[in-house]
Amino acid sequence: MEAKTAVDESTIHAEVVVLGGGPGGYTAAFRAADLGKQVVLIERYPVLGGVCLNVGCIPSKALLHMAQVIHELDDFEKHGISYGKPTFDIDKIRSWKESVSKGLNDGLARLVKQRKVTLLQGVGQFTSSNSIEVKSDTEIKTVTFDQAIIAAGSTPTKIPSFPHDDPRLWDSTDALELKTIPKKLLIVGGGIIGLEMATVYHALGSEISVVELMEQIIPGCDNDLVTPLYRHIKKQYKNIWLNTKVTGIEAHKKGLQVSFDRASSQLAGGIHSIPGDKGKDDAPASETYDAVLVAVGRRPNGKKISAELAGINVDDAGFINVDKQQRTNVPHIFAIGDIVGNPMLAHKAVHEGKVAAEVAAGHKSAFDALTIPSVAYTDPEVAWMGLTENQAAQQGIAYDKAVFPWAASGRSLSIGRKEGLTKIICEKDTGRVLGAGIVGTNAGELIGEAVLALEMGADAEDIGLTIHPHPTLSETFAFAAEMITGTITDLYIKK
Ligand code: NAD
């Protein structure tokens, strides 16, 4: 007969515990389980998927698809198809958006069961280098572990002096809730979140103003790639103020009164400046809005998990430093995703999650991706990967570049858009792909080929000689490569 031992039901043991159930966390948990580990996954919310699936990438893409349909129908009016002005049932749109996330939540719940991962709902905090306390509304449990993977993500940056308790002051989560459609919406931050949400609310009829601190929108991307986007949205939005800072926001009954610092905006129009547009871009001293979305970046959650009790070093900004195997300074504790550094992107977290799980299971894995692609799902989309031209110039790397204009692409013209560009940057001596950027419809899908080319060590000739289907937007990548090799016939380039 088996000897009966007293079991403390409030304590469970994990060979691998994963803290955080976003894309990085659930991937790490699933990979570790597939490699034979007994896994406990801790998630504070009742559903898995984290920011990306519930209040980020996925719901925003559903709403961006809606925006695209509205604009395409609008555009077709001049070509003979008219449906009249759209009307919006905001409750139905919201339910549809939520149903998209829910489908994925349900799928993840099934994957957890299939892999026999133990899911614990509650907020987890380290209590030592081998234990985490998990608090939910109803109970407190302790998870002791052999190895841990921290995947606790990030939260939107708040500007302390702003009235964040006012429901008209939004972060990205509030914007995605789609509670109301403000008549006048100010977006603070011309980065990816700000511009994606601008696309959505503009389609729903809001008057949009964007204020960006730097001299161009999406500052990390090469200027020539964001300029077509800038020109497109400049026609749609009320204002885009560059080199401009919000100095204060005051809550009044009639709206949020926002003051701007014009002192730093002499370069109004920034480096995208459109001829004849000069001076139009100065922000007023102050203006009142029905809602303000603050999208000025995200902060890692490193300081919210009592990492110090496990002996893990967290820097002042809240990041946890890791090596190529995703190990923290405590060898049996790994960290992945937003909490270990920029870029804060789900696809980076997923790959890091796999590496951490594999190393925890004794494999010799390491994170050695050559690039992490970036995409703004705006209209047009902007996507880039590898070395940007700015970086190549800063690092003194000798390169050749080619920019294929989509105005010469039959497919682009047939979808009524010609502002796109496909740019390729190749090493001068070898022709090997160093970087690429695309602006235009579906740029986010198209950039995948460039990433593969970089990872496979392809050169411009390899790409130009690869037969791309015609007529497609994917051809533009081959055309750009042919511009490098000098074999292009779809354009005439004077020798
Ligand atoms: P971001 O860093 O992309 O952009 C923030 C922008 O705000 C920058 O352009 C910055 O110059 C500007 N800014 C900063 N302080 C300002 C101020 N006081 N006034 C005006 N402008 C100011 O950050 P985000 O858009 O908030 O996104 C956060 C993170 O989420 C990023 O890492 C982003 O890559 C990621 N994200 C990615 C996607 C995607 O992949 N499509 C979508 C959403 C978010």
Coordinates of C-alpha atoms and ligand atoms in Angstrom, one line a residue:
M1 CA 0.0 0.0 0.0
E2 CA 1.2 3.5 -0.8
A3 CA 2.1 5.6 2.2
K4 CA -0.3 8.5 2.6
T5 CA 1.5 11.9 2.9
A6 CA -0.1 15.2 3.9
V7 CA -0.4 17.4 0.8
D8 CA -0.5 21.1 1.1
E9 CA -3.0 22.0 -1.6
S10 CA -2.0 25.6 -1.7
T11 CA 1.5 24.7 -2.9
I12 CA 2.3 23.1 -6.3
H13 CA 5.6 22.3 -7.8
A14 CA 6.6 22.9 -11.4
E15 CA 9.6 21.7 -13.3
V16 CA 9.1 24.8 -15.4
V17 CA 6.9 27.7 -14.3
V18 CA 6.1 30.4 -16.8
L19 CA 5.0 33.8 -15.4
G20 CA 2.7 35.5 -17.9
G21 CA 0.4 34.1 -20.6
G22 CA 0.9 36.4 -23.6
P23 CA 2.3 35.2 -26.9
G24 CA 5.8 34.8 -25.4
G25 CA 4.6 33.1 -22.2
Y26 CA 2.2 30.6 -23.7
T27 CA 4.7 29.7 -26.5
A28 CA 7.4 29.0 -23.9
A29 CA 4.9 26.9 -21.8
F30 CA 3.8 24.9 -24.8
R31 CA 7.3 24.3 -26.1
A32 CA 8.6 23.2 -22.6
A33 CA 5.6 20.8 -22.3
D34 CA 6.3 19.4 -25.8
L35 CA 9.8 18.8 -24.6
G36 CA 8.6 16.7 -21.7
K37 CA 8.6 19.2 -18.9
Q38 CA 5.9 19.4 -16.3
V39 CA 4.7 23.1 -16.7
V40 CA 2.7 25.6 -14.7
L41 CA 1.6 28.7 -16.5
I42 CA 0.6 31.7 -14.4
E43 CA -1.7 34.4 -15.9
R44 CA -3.4 37.2 -14.1
Y45 CA -6.4 37.4 -16.4
P46 CA -9.1 34.7 -17.0
V47 CA -8.0 34.3 -20.6
L48 CA -4.6 33.7 -22.2
G49 CA -3.1 35.8 -25.0
G50 CA -1.9 38.8 -23.1
V51 CA -1.9 42.3 -24.6
C52 CA -1.4 41.1 -28.1
L53 CA -4.4 38.9 -28.4
N54 CA -6.8 40.7 -26.1
V55 CA -6.0 44.4 -26.1
G56 CA -3.4 44.9 -28.8
C57 CA -2.4 43.3 -32.1
I58 CA -5.4 41.2 -32.8
P59 CA -8.3 43.5 -31.9
S60 CA -6.5 46.4 -33.6
K61 CA -6.1 44.4 -36.7
A62 CA -9.8 43.5 -36.8
L63 CA -10.6 47.2 -36.5
L64 CA -8.0 48.1 -39.1
H65 CA -9.6 45.7 -41.5
M66 CA -12.9 47.5 -40.9
A67 CA -11.2 50.8 -41.7
Q68 CA -9.7 49.4 -44.9
V69 CA -13.1 48.2 -46.1
I70 CA -14.6 51.6 -45.4
H71 CA -11.8 53.4 -47.3
E72 CA -11.9 51.1 -50.2
L73 CA -15.6 51.6 -50.6
D74 CA -15.1 55.3 -50.3
D75 CA -12.4 55.3 -52.9
F76 CA -14.5 53.3 -55.4
E77 CA -17.2 56.0 -55.5
K78 CA -15.1 57.8 -58.1
H79 CA -14.9 54.7 -60.2
G80 CA -18.6 54.1 -60.3
I81 CA -19.6 52.1 -57.2
S82 CA -21.4 53.9 -54.5
Y83 CA -23.0 52.5 -51.3
G84 CA -23.8 55.9 -49.7
K85 CA -22.4 57.0 -46.4
P86 CA -21.6 54.2 -44.0
T87 CA -23.5 54.0 -40.7
F88 CA -22.0 52.5 -37.6
D89 CA -23.5 50.2 -35.0
I90 CA -20.7 50.5 -32.5
D91 CA -22.0 47.8 -30.3
K92 CA -22.0 45.3 -33.2
I93 CA -18.5 46.4 -34.3
R94 CA -17.3 45.9 -30.7
S95 CA -18.9 42.4 -30.4
W96 CA -17.3 41.4 -33.7
K97 CA -13.9 42.6 -32.6
E98 CA -14.3 40.7 -29.3
S99 CA -15.4 37.6 -31.1
V100 CA -12.1 37.6 -33.0
S101 CA -10.1 37.6 -29.8
K102 CA -12.4 35.1 -28.2
G103 CA -11.9 32.6 -31.0
L104 CA -8.2 32.7 -30.3
N105 CA -8.7 32.6 -26.5
D106 CA -10.7 29.4 -26.9
G107 CA -8.1 27.9 -29.1
L108 CA -5.4 28.6 -26.5
A109 CA -7.5 27.1 -23.7
R110 CA -7.7 23.9 -25.8
L111 CA -4.0 23.9 -26.5
V112 CA -3.3 24.2 -22.7
K113 CA -5.5 21.1 -22.0
Q114 CA -4.0 19.1 -24.9
R115 CA -0.5 19.7 -23.6
K116 CA -1.5 19.1 -19.9
V117 CA -0.1 22.4 -18.9
T118 CA -1.4 23.5 -15.4
L119 CA -2.9 27.0 -15.8
L120 CA -3.1 29.1 -12.6
Q121 CA -5.1 32.3 -12.7
G122 CA -3.7 35.1 -10.5
V123 CA -1.0 37.7 -10.1
G124 CA 2.4 36.1 -9.6
Q125 CA 5.3 37.6 -7.6
F126 CA 8.6 36.0 -6.7
T127 CA 9.0 35.1 -3.0
S128 CA 12.4 33.5 -3.4
S129 CA 14.7 32.1 -6.1
N130 CA 12.6 29.0 -6.2
S131 CA 9.1 30.1 -5.4
I132 CA 6.3 32.4 -6.7
E133 CA 3.2 33.4 -4.8
V134 CA 0.0 33.6 -7.0
K135 CA -2.8 35.7 -5.7
S136 CA -6.3 35.6 -7.2
D137 CA -9.6 37.1 -5.9
T138 CA -10.3 33.8 -4.1
E139 CA -7.1 32.2 -3.1
I140 CA -3.3 32.4 -2.7
K141 CA -1.1 29.6 -4.0
T142 CA 2.6 29.0 -4.0
V143 CA 4.4 27.6 -6.9
T144 CA 7.8 26.1 -6.2
F145 CA 9.9 25.6 -9.3
D146 CA 13.1 24.1 -10.7
Q147 CA 13.2 26.6 -13.5
A148 CA 11.2 29.7 -14.3
I149 CA 10.6 31.8 -17.5
I150 CA 9.5 35.3 -16.9
A151 CA 7.2 36.6 -19.6
A152 CA 5.4 39.4 -17.7
G153 CA 5.4 42.0 -20.6
S154 CA 4.9 45.7 -20.4
T155 CA 2.3 48.4 -19.8
P156 CA 1.6 51.7 -21.6
T157 CA 3.8 54.6 -20.5
K158 CA 1.9 57.2 -18.6
I159 CA 2.9 60.9 -18.4
P160 CA 2.6 61.6 -14.7
S161 CA 1.2 65.2 -15.0
F162 CA -1.7 64.1 -17.3
P163 CA -5.2 63.4 -15.7
H164 CA -5.1 59.7 -16.3
D165 CA -8.2 59.1 -14.2
D166 CA -10.3 61.0 -16.6
P167 CA -12.2 58.5 -18.9
R168 CA -11.5 60.8 -21.9
L169 CA -7.8 60.3 -21.5
W170 CA -7.1 57.0 -23.2
D171 CA -4.3 54.5 -23.5
S172 CA -4.3 51.9 -26.3
T173 CA -6.5 49.5 -24.2
D174 CA -9.1 52.3 -23.8
A175 CA -9.0 53.1 -27.5
L176 CA -9.6 49.5 -28.4
E177 CA -12.6 49.3 -26.1
L178 CA -14.5 51.4 -28.7
K179 CA -16.8 52.9 -26.0
T180 CA -17.5 56.0 -28.0
I181 CA -16.5 57.7 -31.2
P182 CA -15.1 61.1 -30.2
K183 CA -15.8 64.0 -32.5
K184 CA -12.3 65.4 -32.0
L185 CA -9.6 63.0 -31.1
L186 CA -6.0 64.0 -30.3
I187 CA -3.3 61.3 -30.6
V188 CA -0.2 62.0 -28.6
G189 CA 2.7 60.0 -30.2
G190 CA 3.1 59.4 -34.0
G191 CA 4.4 55.9 -33.4
I192 CA 2.9 52.6 -34.4
I193 CA 0.0 52.5 -31.9
G194 CA -0.9 56.1 -32.4
L195 CA -1.1 55.9 -36.1
E196 CA -2.9 52.6 -36.2
M197 CA -5.6 53.9 -33.8
A198 CA -5.7 57.1 -35.9
T199 CA -6.6 55.0 -38.9
V200 CA -9.4 53.2 -37.0
Y201 CA -11.0 56.3 -35.5
H202 CA -10.7 58.3 -38.8
A203 CA -12.6 55.6 -40.6
L204 CA -15.3 55.8 -37.9
G205 CA -15.6 59.6 -38.5
S206 CA -13.5 61.2 -35.8
E207 CA -11.5 64.4 -36.6
I208 CA -7.9 63.3 -36.0
S209 CA -5.0 65.4 -34.9
V210 CA -1.6 63.8 -34.2
V211 CA 1.2 65.3 -32.2
E212 CA 4.7 63.9 -32.4
L213 CA 7.8 64.9 -30.5
M214 CA 10.3 64.0 -33.2
E215 CA 10.7 65.4 -36.7
Q216 CA 9.1 62.5 -38.4
I217 CA 6.3 60.0 -37.7
I218 CA 7.5 56.5 -36.8
P219 CA 11.0 57.8 -35.9
G220 CA 12.8 54.4 -36.1
C221 CA 12.0 53.9 -39.8
D222 CA 13.8 55.5 -42.8
N223 CA 12.2 58.7 -43.7
D224 CA 11.6 57.8 -47.4
L225 CA 9.5 54.9 -46.3
V226 CA 7.2 56.9 -44.0
T227 CA 6.8 59.8 -46.3
P228 CA 4.2 58.1 -48.5
L229 CA 2.2 57.3 -45.4
Y230 CA 2.6 60.9 -44.1
R231 CA 1.4 62.4 -47.4
H232 CA -1.6 60.1 -47.4
I233 CA -2.7 60.7 -43.9
K234 CA -2.0 64.4 -44.1
K235 CA -4.8 64.7 -46.5
Q236 CA -7.2 62.8 -44.2
Y237 CA -6.4 64.2 -40.8
K238 CA -7.0 67.6 -39.4
N239 CA -3.4 68.1 -38.2
I240 CA -0.2 66.3 -37.9
W241 CA 2.2 68.3 -35.7
L242 CA 5.8 67.2 -35.7
N243 CA 8.6 68.5 -33.4
T244 CA 5.8 69.3 -31.0
K245 CA 5.4 68.5 -27.4
V246 CA 2.2 68.3 -25.2
T247 CA 3.0 70.4 -22.2
G248 CA -0.2 69.8 -20.2
I249 CA -3.7 68.4 -20.3
E250 CA -6.5 69.8 -18.2
A251 CA -9.8 68.2 -17.7
H252 CA -12.8 70.5 -18.2
K253 CA -16.5 69.8 -18.6
K254 CA -16.4 70.5 -22.3
G255 CA -13.4 68.5 -23.0
L256 CA -9.7 67.9 -22.4
Q257 CA -7.8 71.1 -22.9
V258 CA -4.3 70.3 -24.3
S259 CA -1.4 72.8 -24.4
F260 CA 1.4 72.4 -26.9
D261 CA 4.9 73.6 -26.9
R262 CA 5.5 75.5 -30.1
A263 CA 9.0 76.6 -29.2
S264 CA 10.5 73.4 -30.5
S265 CA 8.3 73.2 -33.6
Q266 CA 10.2 75.7 -35.9
L267 CA 10.8 72.8 -38.2
A268 CA 7.1 72.4 -38.6
G269 CA 6.4 69.9 -41.3
G270 CA 9.6 68.1 -40.3
I271 CA 11.6 66.3 -42.9
H272 CA 8.4 65.1 -44.7
S273 CA 7.6 68.7 -45.5
I274 CA 5.4 68.9 -48.5
P275 CA 6.2 71.9 -50.9
G276 CA 3.6 74.7 -50.4
D277 CA 2.6 73.3 -47.0
K278 CA 5.0 75.5 -45.0
G279 CA 3.8 77.0 -41.8
K280 CA 0.5 75.1 -41.8
D281 CA 1.8 72.7 -39.3
D282 CA 2.3 74.9 -36.2
A283 CA 0.3 73.7 -33.2
P284 CA -1.9 76.2 -31.4
A285 CA -1.0 77.2 -27.8
S286 CA -3.9 75.1 -26.7
E287 CA -7.0 73.2 -28.0
T288 CA -9.8 71.2 -26.6
Y289 CA -10.6 67.6 -27.5
D290 CA -13.4 65.1 -26.8
A291 CA -10.7 62.4 -26.2
V292 CA -6.9 62.2 -26.1
L293 CA -5.1 58.9 -26.8
V294 CA -1.6 58.8 -25.2
A295 CA 0.6 56.4 -27.2
V296 CA 4.1 57.4 -26.3
G297 CA 5.6 53.9 -25.8
R298 CA 5.4 51.1 -23.3
R299 CA 7.3 50.3 -20.1
P300 CA 8.5 46.8 -19.1
N301 CA 6.9 45.2 -16.0
G302 CA 10.3 44.2 -14.4
K303 CA 9.6 46.2 -11.2
K304 CA 6.2 44.6 -10.7
I305 CA 7.1 41.0 -10.0
S306 CA 9.3 41.2 -6.9
A307 CA 12.2 40.0 -9.0
E308 CA 14.7 41.2 -6.3
L309 CA 13.4 38.4 -3.9
A310 CA 14.7 35.9 -6.5
G311 CA 18.0 37.8 -6.8
I312 CA 17.2 38.9 -10.4
N313 CA 18.7 42.2 -11.6
V314 CA 16.2 44.6 -13.0
D315 CA 17.5 47.9 -14.4
D316 CA 16.1 51.4 -13.6
A317 CA 13.8 51.3 -16.6
G318 CA 12.3 47.9 -15.5
F319 CA 14.1 45.7 -18.1
I320 CA 15.7 42.4 -17.1
N321 CA 19.0 41.7 -18.8
V322 CA 19.4 38.3 -20.4
D323 CA 22.1 36.4 -22.4
K324 CA 21.5 34.7 -25.8
Q325 CA 20.0 31.8 -24.1
Q326 CA 17.5 34.1 -22.4
R327 CA 19.0 33.4 -19.0
T328 CA 18.9 36.2 -16.4
N329 CA 21.7 36.6 -13.8
V330 CA 20.1 33.8 -11.9
P331 CA 21.0 30.7 -14.0
H332 CA 17.7 28.8 -13.6
I333 CA 15.5 31.8 -14.3
F334 CA 14.9 33.0 -17.9
A335 CA 13.2 36.0 -19.2
I336 CA 11.6 36.8 -22.6
G337 CA 9.6 39.3 -24.5
D338 CA 8.9 43.0 -23.7
I339 CA 10.5 42.7 -20.3
V340 CA 14.0 42.0 -21.7
G341 CA 14.2 44.8 -24.2
N342 CA 13.1 46.5 -27.4
P343 CA 11.5 46.0 -29.9
M344 CA 8.4 45.1 -27.9
L345 CA 6.9 42.9 -30.5
A346 CA 4.9 39.6 -30.1
H347 CA 7.0 37.8 -32.8
K348 CA 10.2 38.5 -31.0
A349 CA 8.7 37.2 -27.7
V350 CA 7.5 34.0 -29.3
H351 CA 11.0 33.2 -30.6
E352 CA 12.6 34.1 -27.3
G353 CA 10.0 31.9 -25.6
K354 CA 11.0 28.9 -27.6
V355 CA 14.7 29.5 -26.9
A356 CA 14.1 29.7 -23.2
A357 CA 11.9 26.6 -23.1
E358 CA 14.5 24.6 -25.2
V359 CA 17.4 25.7 -23.0
A360 CA 15.4 24.9 -19.8
A361 CA 14.8 21.4 -21.4
G362 CA 18.6 20.9 -21.9
H363 CA 18.9 21.9 -25.5
K364 CA 21.6 24.0 -26.9
S365 CA 19.4 26.8 -28.3
A366 CA 20.2 30.5 -28.6
F367 CA 18.4 33.5 -29.9
D368 CA 20.4 34.4 -33.0
A369 CA 17.8 35.8 -35.4
L370 CA 19.4 38.3 -37.9
T371 CA 16.5 40.6 -37.7
I372 CA 13.1 41.3 -36.1
P373 CA 10.8 42.8 -38.7
S374 CA 8.6 45.8 -37.8
V375 CA 5.2 46.6 -39.3
A376 CA 2.9 49.6 -38.9
Y377 CA -0.5 48.4 -40.0
T378 CA -1.5 51.8 -41.1
D379 CA -3.0 52.7 -44.5
P380 CA -0.6 52.4 -46.4
E381 CA 1.2 49.9 -44.3
V382 CA 4.9 50.4 -43.5
A383 CA 7.2 47.4 -42.9
W384 CA 11.0 47.2 -42.6
M385 CA 13.6 44.7 -41.6
G386 CA 17.4 44.3 -41.3
L387 CA 19.6 47.3 -41.5
T388 CA 17.8 50.7 -42.2
E389 CA 19.5 53.2 -44.4
N390 CA 20.0 55.5 -41.4
Q391 CA 21.8 52.7 -39.6
A392 CA 24.0 51.7 -42.6
A393 CA 25.1 55.3 -42.9
Q394 CA 25.7 55.7 -39.2
Q395 CA 27.8 52.5 -39.1
G396 CA 29.7 53.4 -42.2
I397 CA 28.6 50.3 -44.1
A398 CA 29.1 50.5 -47.9
Y399 CA 25.8 49.7 -49.5
D400 CA 23.8 49.8 -52.7
K401 CA 20.2 50.7 -52.5
A402 CA 17.3 50.5 -54.9
V403 CA 13.8 51.9 -54.5
F404 CA 11.1 50.5 -56.8
P405 CA 8.1 52.8 -57.2
W406 CA 4.8 51.0 -57.1
A407 CA 3.5 53.5 -59.7
A408 CA 5.2 51.1 -62.1
S409 CA 3.5 48.0 -60.7
G410 CA 0.4 46.8 -62.6
R411 CA -1.0 45.1 -59.5
S412 CA -0.6 48.2 -57.4
L413 CA -2.4 50.3 -60.0
S414 CA -5.2 47.8 -60.3
I415 CA -6.0 48.1 -56.6
G416 CA -6.1 51.9 -57.0
R417 CA -2.9 52.6 -55.1
K418 CA 0.3 53.9 -56.5
E419 CA 2.1 55.6 -53.6
G420 CA 4.0 52.5 -52.5
L421 CA 7.7 51.8 -52.6
T422 CA 9.9 48.8 -52.2
K423 CA 13.4 49.4 -51.0
I424 CA 16.3 47.0 -50.8
I425 CA 19.7 47.7 -49.3
C426 CA 22.5 45.3 -50.3
E427 CA 26.1 45.0 -49.3
K428 CA 28.3 46.9 -51.9
D429 CA 30.9 44.2 -52.5
T430 CA 28.7 41.0 -52.3
G431 CA 25.2 42.2 -53.2
R432 CA 23.9 40.4 -50.1
V433 CA 20.7 41.7 -48.7
L434 CA 21.3 43.8 -45.6
G435 CA 17.9 45.4 -45.2
A436 CA 14.6 46.2 -46.9
G437 CA 11.6 48.3 -46.4
I438 CA 8.2 48.4 -48.0
V439 CA 5.4 51.0 -47.8
G440 CA 2.1 50.1 -49.5
T441 CA -0.9 47.8 -49.3
N442 CA 0.0 44.6 -47.5
A443 CA 3.6 45.7 -46.8
G444 CA 3.4 43.7 -43.5
E445 CA 2.8 40.5 -45.5
L446 CA 5.4 41.2 -48.2
I447 CA 8.2 41.9 -45.8
G448 CA 8.3 38.2 -44.8
E449 CA 10.1 37.4 -48.1
A450 CA 12.8 40.0 -47.3
V451 CA 13.3 38.5 -43.9
L452 CA 13.7 35.1 -45.4
A453 CA 16.2 36.5 -48.0
L454 CA 18.3 38.0 -45.2
E455 CA 18.2 34.9 -43.1
M456 CA 19.2 32.7 -46.1
G457 CA 22.0 35.0 -47.1
A458 CA 20.5 35.8 -50.4
D459 CA 21.9 38.4 -52.7
A460 CA 20.2 40.7 -55.2
E461 CA 20.8 38.3 -58.1
D462 CA 19.1 35.4 -56.2
I463 CA 16.1 37.5 -55.6
G464 CA 15.9 38.9 -59.2
L465 CA 16.2 35.4 -60.6
T466 CA 13.5 34.0 -58.4
I467 CA 10.3 34.0 -60.6
H468 CA 7.6 35.9 -58.7
P469 CA 4.0 35.5 -59.9
H470 CA 2.7 38.3 -62.1
P471 CA 0.9 40.5 -61.4
T472 CA 1.5 40.7 -57.7
L473 CA 2.8 43.2 -55.2
S474 CA 5.5 40.6 -54.3
E475 CA 7.1 41.2 -57.7
T476 CA 8.2 44.6 -56.4
F477 CA 10.8 43.0 -54.2
A478 CA 12.3 41.3 -57.3
F479 CA 12.1 44.5 -59.3
A480 CA 14.0 46.3 -56.5
A481 CA 16.7 43.6 -56.6
E482 CA 16.8 43.9 -60.4
M483 CA 17.5 47.6 -60.0
I484 CA 20.6 46.6 -58.0
T485 CA 21.8 44.0 -60.6
G486 CA 21.0 46.4 -63.5
T487 CA 18.6 43.9 -65.1
I488 CA 15.3 45.7 -64.7
T489 CA 13.2 46.1 -67.7
D490 CA 10.0 47.4 -66.0
L491 CA 11.7 50.8 -65.5
Y492 CA 14.2 52.7 -67.6
I493 CA 17.3 53.7 -65.5
K494 CA 19.8 55.8 -67.3
K495 CA 23.2 54.4 -67.1
Ligands
NAD1 P1 6.4 53.9 -30.2 O1 7.7 54.0 -29.5 O2 6.3 53.1 -31.4 O3 5.9 55.4 -30.5 C1 5.8 56.4 -29.6 C2 5.9 57.7 -30.3 O4 5.6 58.7 -29.4 C3 7.3 58.0 -30.8 O5 7.2 58.4 -32.1 C4 7.8 59.1 -29.9 O6 8.7 59.9 -30.5 C5 6.5 59.8 -29.5 N1 6.5 60.5 -28.3 C6 7.2 60.1 -27.1 N2 6.9 61.0 -26.1 C7 6.1 62.0 -26.7 C8 5.4 63.1 -26.2 N3 5.6 63.5 -24.9 N4 4.7 63.9 -27.0 C9 4.5 63.5 -28.3 N5 5.1 62.4 -28.9 C10 5.9 61.6 -28.0 O7 5.4 53.4 -29.1 P2 3.8 53.0 -29.2 O8 3.3 53.4 -30.5 O9 3.2 53.5 -28.0 O10 4.0 51.4 -29.2 C11 4.5 50.8 -28.0 C12 5.2 49.5 -28.4 O11 4.2 48.5 -28.9 C13 6.2 49.6 -29.4 O12 7.3 48.9 -29.1 C14 5.6 49.1 -30.7 O13 6.5 48.6 -31.6 C15 4.6 48.0 -30.1 N6 3.5 47.9 -31.0 C16 3.7 47.2 -32.2 C17 2.7 47.1 -33.1 C18 2.9 46.4 -34.4 O14 3.8 45.6 -34.5 N7 2.1 46.7 -35.4 C19 1.4 47.7 -32.8 C20 1.3 48.3 -31.6 C21 2.3 48.4 -30.7

